[in-house]
GROMACS .gro file of C-alpha atoms in nm:
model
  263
    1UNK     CA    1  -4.109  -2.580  -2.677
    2UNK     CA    2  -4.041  -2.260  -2.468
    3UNK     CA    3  -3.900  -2.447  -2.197
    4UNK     CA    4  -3.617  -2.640  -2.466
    5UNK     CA    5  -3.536  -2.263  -2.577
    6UNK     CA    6  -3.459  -2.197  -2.247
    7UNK     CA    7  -3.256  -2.435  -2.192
    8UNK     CA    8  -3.097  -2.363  -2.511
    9UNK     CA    9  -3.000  -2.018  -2.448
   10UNK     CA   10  -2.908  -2.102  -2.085
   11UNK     CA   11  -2.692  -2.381  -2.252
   12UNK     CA   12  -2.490  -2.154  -2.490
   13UNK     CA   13  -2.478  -1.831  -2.223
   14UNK     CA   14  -2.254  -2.146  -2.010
   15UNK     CA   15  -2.077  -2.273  -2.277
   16UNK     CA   16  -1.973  -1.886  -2.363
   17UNK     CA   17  -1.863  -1.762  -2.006
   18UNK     CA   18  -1.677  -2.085  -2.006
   19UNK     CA   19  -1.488  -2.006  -2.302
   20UNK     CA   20  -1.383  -1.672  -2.159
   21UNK     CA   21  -1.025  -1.579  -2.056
   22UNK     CA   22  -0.929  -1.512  -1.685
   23UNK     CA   23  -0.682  -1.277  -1.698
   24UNK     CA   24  -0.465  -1.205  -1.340
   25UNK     CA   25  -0.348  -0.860  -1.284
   26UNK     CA   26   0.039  -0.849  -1.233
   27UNK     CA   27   0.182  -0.910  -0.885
   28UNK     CA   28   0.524  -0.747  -0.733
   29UNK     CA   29   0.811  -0.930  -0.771
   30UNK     CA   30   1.061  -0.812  -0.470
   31UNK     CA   31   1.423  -0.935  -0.479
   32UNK     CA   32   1.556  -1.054  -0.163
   33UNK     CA   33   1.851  -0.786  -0.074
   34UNK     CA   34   1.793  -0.355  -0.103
   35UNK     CA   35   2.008  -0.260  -0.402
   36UNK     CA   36   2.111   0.046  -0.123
   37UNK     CA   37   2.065   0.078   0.230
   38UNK     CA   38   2.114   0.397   0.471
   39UNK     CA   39   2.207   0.396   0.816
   40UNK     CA   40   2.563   0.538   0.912
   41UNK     CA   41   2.715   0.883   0.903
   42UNK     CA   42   2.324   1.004   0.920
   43UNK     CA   43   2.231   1.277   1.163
   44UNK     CA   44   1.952   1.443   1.269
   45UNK     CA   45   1.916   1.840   1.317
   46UNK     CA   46   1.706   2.062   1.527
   47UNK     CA   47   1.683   2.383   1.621
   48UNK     CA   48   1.627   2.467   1.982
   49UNK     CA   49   1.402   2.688   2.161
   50UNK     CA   50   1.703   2.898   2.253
   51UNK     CA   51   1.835   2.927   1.929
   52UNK     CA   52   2.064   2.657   1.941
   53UNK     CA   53   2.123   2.388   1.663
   54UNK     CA   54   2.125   2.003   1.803
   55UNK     CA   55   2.218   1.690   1.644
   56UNK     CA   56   2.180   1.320   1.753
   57UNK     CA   57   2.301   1.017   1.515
   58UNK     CA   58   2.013   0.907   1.323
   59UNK     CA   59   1.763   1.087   1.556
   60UNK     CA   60   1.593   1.453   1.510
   61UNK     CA   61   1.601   1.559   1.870
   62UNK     CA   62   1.300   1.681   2.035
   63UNK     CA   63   1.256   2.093   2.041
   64UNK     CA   64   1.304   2.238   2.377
   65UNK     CA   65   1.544   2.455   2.589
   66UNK     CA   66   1.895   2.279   2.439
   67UNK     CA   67   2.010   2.386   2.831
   68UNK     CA   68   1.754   2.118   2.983
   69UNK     CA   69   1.944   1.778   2.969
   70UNK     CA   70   1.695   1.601   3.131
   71UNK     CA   71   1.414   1.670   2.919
   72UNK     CA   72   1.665   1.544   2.636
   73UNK     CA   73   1.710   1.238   2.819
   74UNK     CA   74   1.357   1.130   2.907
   75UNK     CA   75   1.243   0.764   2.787
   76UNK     CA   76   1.007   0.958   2.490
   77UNK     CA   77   1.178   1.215   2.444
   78UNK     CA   78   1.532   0.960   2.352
   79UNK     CA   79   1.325   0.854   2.022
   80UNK     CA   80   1.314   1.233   1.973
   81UNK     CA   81   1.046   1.381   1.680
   82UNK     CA   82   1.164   1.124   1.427
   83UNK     CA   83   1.458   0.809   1.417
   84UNK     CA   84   1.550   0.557   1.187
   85UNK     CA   85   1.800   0.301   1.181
   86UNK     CA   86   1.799   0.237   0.848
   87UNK     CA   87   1.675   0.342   0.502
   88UNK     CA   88   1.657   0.086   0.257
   89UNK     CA   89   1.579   0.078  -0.131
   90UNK     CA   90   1.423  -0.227  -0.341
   91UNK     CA   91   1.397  -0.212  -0.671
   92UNK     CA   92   0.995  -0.362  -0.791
   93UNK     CA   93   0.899  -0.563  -1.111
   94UNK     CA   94   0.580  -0.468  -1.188
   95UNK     CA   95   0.452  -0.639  -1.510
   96UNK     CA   96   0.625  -0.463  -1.732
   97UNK     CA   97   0.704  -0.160  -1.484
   98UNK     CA   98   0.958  -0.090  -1.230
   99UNK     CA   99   0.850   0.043  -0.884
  100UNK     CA  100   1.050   0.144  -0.608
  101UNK     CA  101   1.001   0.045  -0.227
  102UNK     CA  102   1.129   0.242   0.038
  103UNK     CA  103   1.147   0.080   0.395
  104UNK     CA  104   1.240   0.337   0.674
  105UNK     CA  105   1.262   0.098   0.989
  106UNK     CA  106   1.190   0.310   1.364
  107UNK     CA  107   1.259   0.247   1.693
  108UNK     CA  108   0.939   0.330   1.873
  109UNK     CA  109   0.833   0.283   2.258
  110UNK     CA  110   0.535   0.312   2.488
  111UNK     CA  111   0.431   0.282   2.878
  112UNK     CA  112   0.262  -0.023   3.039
  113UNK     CA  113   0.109   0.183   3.241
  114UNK     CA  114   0.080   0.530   3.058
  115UNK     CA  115  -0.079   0.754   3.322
  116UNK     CA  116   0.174   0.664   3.591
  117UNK     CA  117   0.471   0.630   3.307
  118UNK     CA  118   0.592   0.289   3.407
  119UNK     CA  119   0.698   0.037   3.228
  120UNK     CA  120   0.860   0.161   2.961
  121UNK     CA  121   0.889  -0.075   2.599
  122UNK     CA  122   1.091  -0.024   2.331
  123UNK     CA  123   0.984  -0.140   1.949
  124UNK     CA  124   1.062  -0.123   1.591
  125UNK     CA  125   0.803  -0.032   1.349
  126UNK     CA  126   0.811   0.028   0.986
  127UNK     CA  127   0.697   0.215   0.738
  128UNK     CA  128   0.698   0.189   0.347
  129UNK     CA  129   0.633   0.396   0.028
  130UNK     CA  130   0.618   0.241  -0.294
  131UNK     CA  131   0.585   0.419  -0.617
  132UNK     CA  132   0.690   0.440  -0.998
  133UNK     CA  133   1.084   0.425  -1.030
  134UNK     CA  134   1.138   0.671  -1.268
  135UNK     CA  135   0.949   0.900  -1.025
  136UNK     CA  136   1.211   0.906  -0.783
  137UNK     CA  137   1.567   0.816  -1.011
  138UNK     CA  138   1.800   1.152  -1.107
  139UNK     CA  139   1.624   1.365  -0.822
  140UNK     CA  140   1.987   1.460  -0.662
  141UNK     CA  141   2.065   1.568  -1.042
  142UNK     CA  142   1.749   1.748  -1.071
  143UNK     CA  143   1.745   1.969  -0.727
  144UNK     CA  144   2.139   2.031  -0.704
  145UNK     CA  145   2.100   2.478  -0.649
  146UNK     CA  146   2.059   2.502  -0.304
  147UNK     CA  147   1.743   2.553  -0.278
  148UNK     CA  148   1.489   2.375  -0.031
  149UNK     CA  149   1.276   2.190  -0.201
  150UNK     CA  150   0.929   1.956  -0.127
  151UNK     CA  151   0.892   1.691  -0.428
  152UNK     CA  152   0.554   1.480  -0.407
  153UNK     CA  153   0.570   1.188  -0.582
  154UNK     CA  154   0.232   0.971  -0.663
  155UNK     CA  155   0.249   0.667  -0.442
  156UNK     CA  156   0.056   0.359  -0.507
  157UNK     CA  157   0.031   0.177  -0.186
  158UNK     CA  158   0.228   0.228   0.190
  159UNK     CA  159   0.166   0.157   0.513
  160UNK     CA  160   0.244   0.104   0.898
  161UNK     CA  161   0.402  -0.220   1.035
  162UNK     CA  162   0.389  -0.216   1.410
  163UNK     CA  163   0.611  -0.443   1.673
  164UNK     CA  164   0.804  -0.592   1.378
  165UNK     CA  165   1.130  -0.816   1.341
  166UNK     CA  166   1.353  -0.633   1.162
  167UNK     CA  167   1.433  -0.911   0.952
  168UNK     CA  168   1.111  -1.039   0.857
  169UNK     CA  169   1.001  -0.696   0.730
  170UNK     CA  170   0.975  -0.761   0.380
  171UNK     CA  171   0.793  -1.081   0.415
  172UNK     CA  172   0.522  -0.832   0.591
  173UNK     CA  173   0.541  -0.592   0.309
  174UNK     CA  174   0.523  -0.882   0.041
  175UNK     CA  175   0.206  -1.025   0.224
  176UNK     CA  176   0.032  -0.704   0.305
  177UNK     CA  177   0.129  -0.459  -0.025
  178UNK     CA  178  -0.175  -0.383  -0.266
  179UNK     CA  179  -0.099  -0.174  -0.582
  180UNK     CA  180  -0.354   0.107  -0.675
  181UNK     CA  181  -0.313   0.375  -0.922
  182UNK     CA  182  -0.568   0.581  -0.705
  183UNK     CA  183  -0.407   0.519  -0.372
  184UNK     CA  184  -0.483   0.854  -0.226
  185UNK     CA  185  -0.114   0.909  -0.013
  186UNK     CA  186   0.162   1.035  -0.169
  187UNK     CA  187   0.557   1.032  -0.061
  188UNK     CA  188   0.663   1.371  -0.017
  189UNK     CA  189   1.046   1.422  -0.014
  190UNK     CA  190   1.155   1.757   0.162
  191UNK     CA  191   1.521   1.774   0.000
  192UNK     CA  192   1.818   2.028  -0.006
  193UNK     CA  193   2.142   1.994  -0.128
  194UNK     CA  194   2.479   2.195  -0.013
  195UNK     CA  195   2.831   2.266  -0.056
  196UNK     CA  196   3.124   2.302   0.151
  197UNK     CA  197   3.087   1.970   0.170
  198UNK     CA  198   2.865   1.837  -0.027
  199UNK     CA  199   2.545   1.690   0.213
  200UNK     CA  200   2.209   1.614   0.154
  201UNK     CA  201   1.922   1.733   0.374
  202UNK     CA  202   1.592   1.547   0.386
  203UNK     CA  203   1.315   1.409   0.549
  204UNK     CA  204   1.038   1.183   0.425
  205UNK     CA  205   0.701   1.158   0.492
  206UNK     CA  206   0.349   1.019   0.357
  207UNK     CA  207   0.073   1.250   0.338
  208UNK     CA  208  -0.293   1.282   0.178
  209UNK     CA  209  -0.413   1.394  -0.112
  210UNK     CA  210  -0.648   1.603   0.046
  211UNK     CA  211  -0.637   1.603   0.419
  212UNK     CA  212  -0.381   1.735   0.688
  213UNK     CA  213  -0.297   1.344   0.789
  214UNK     CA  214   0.080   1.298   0.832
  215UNK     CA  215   0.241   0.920   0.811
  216UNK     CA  216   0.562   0.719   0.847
  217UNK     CA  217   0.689   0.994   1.107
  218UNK     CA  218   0.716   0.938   1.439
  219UNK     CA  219   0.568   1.262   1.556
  220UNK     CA  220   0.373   1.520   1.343
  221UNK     CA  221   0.508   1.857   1.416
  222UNK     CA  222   0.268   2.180   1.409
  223UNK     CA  223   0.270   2.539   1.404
  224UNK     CA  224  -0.033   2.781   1.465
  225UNK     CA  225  -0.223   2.443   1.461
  226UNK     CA  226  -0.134   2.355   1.061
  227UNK     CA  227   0.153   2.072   1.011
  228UNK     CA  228   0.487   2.179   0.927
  229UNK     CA  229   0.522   1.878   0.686
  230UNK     CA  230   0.519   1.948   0.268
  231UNK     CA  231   0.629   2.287   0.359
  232UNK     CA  232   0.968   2.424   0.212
  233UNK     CA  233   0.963   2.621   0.617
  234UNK     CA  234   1.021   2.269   0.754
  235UNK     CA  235   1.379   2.312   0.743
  236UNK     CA  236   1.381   2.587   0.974
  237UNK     CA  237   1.301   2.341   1.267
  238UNK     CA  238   1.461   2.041   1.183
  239UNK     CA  239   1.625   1.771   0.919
  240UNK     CA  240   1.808   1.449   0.807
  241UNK     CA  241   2.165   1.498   0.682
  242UNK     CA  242   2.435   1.277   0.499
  243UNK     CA  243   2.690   1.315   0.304
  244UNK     CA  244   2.552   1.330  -0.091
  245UNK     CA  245   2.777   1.008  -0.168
  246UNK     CA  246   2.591   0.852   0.084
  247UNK     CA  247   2.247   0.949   0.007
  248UNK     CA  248   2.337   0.910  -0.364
  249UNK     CA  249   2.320   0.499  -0.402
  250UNK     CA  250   1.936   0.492  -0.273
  251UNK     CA  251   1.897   0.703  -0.599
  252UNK     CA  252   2.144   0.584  -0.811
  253UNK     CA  253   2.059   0.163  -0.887
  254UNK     CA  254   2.329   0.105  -1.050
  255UNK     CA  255   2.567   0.244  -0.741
  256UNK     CA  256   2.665  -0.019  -0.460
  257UNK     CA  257   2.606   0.056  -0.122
  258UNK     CA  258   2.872  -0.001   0.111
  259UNK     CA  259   2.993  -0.299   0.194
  260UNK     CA  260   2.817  -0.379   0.576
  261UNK     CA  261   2.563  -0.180   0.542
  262UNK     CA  262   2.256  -0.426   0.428
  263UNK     CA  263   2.077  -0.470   0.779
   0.00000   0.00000   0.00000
């Protein structure tokens, strides 16, 4: 008798799991093509040991004396603090929510043989942010005074590709992203806006919640041994800038980018 009661119960515990839902969590729908991309009329600022401000296209030179060519010129030192080539903005379906993904693609480079510096290799990486839309829509609106300003936005997932294809970097991202509401990284935007013309300053960057760990830069950059980065004094040394029609689109949806501009 015991043993047909349990097999009874056993019987009716199956026959209730079975009749339970299985419910899938949402996955990102990407489209194909960035809705804005950013990669000409971009320069890179810093300012020298000697007081001088450089620029290089796309490229935030390397700090030394702005007198020393060669140290300007070295293999590393080309790549400079931080480089992209271009910026580009895709628009996320969520479920019901809209995300944003922001893929800054690098050149990077290395030695063969690092201790005698042969060898030299150049690469592009990537790195990408993605977090709520509305966190990052009407920001030019919301910061237009001037001021220099460090906005961190809540990020749920980002991330390093190494030694990629430039075109195949989505299909990484698409492959590789996991969405968690307690990813622990957050984008932080470093953003000014001026006048006389009107540009936009920036720089991006992915840091922790809690720790001093700096990503999707190509170089940290330190002072008195504490990270420059998601400090309004970051400016002082160095920046993106555009023009603010340029910059505007990657904020803007509903703004084309340039025609040619989509690689």
């Amino acid at each position: 008798m015991q043993q047909i009661l349990i097999l009874g119960v056993a019987f009716f515990l199956t026959v209730n799991l079975l009749g339970q839902d299985r419910n899938n969590r949402p996955l990102p729908v990407f489209p194909n093509q960035p809705y804005a991309v950013l990669k000409d009329s971009v320069y890179g600022w810093s300012y020298s040991l000697d007081g001088q401000w450089i620029r290089k296209p796309n490229t935030i030179p390397v700090i030394g004396v702005s007198r020393n060519k060669g140290f300007y010129e070295t293999d590393e030192n080309l790549l400079g603090l931080d480089n992209f080539s271009s910026l580009k903005a895709y628009r996320v379906q969520y479920g019901k929510d809209s995300l944003l993904c922001l893929v800054k693609i690098y050149k990077e480079g290395q030695y063969r043989y690092p201790t005698r510096k042969r060898g030299w290799d150049e690469f592009f990486s990537a790195y990408y942010f993605i977090l709520p839309f509305d966190q990052w829509t009407g920001m030019l609106d919301s910061y237009d005074d001037g001021e220099v300003h460090v906005l961190r936005m809540e990020a749920l997932d980002g991330g390093k590709l190494k030694k990629v294809d430039p075109e195949e970097i989505l299909s990484e991202i698409k492959e590789t992203a996991l969405l968690r509401p307690d990813y622990d990284r957050n984008l932080a935007v470093h953003l000014q806006i001026v006048n006389k013309p009107k540009r936009v300053r920036f720089q991006l960057v992915s840091l922790h919640d809690i720790f001093p760990d700096v990503e999707g830069v190509r170089q940290d950059f330190s002072r008195n041994g504490k990270t420059v980065y998601g400090s309004e004094v970051l400016f002082d040394y160095f920046y993106y800038e555009t023009e603010y029609y340029q910059f505007l689109p990657l904020t803007k949806p509903g703004l084309m980018s340039m025609p040619g501009k989509d690689n």
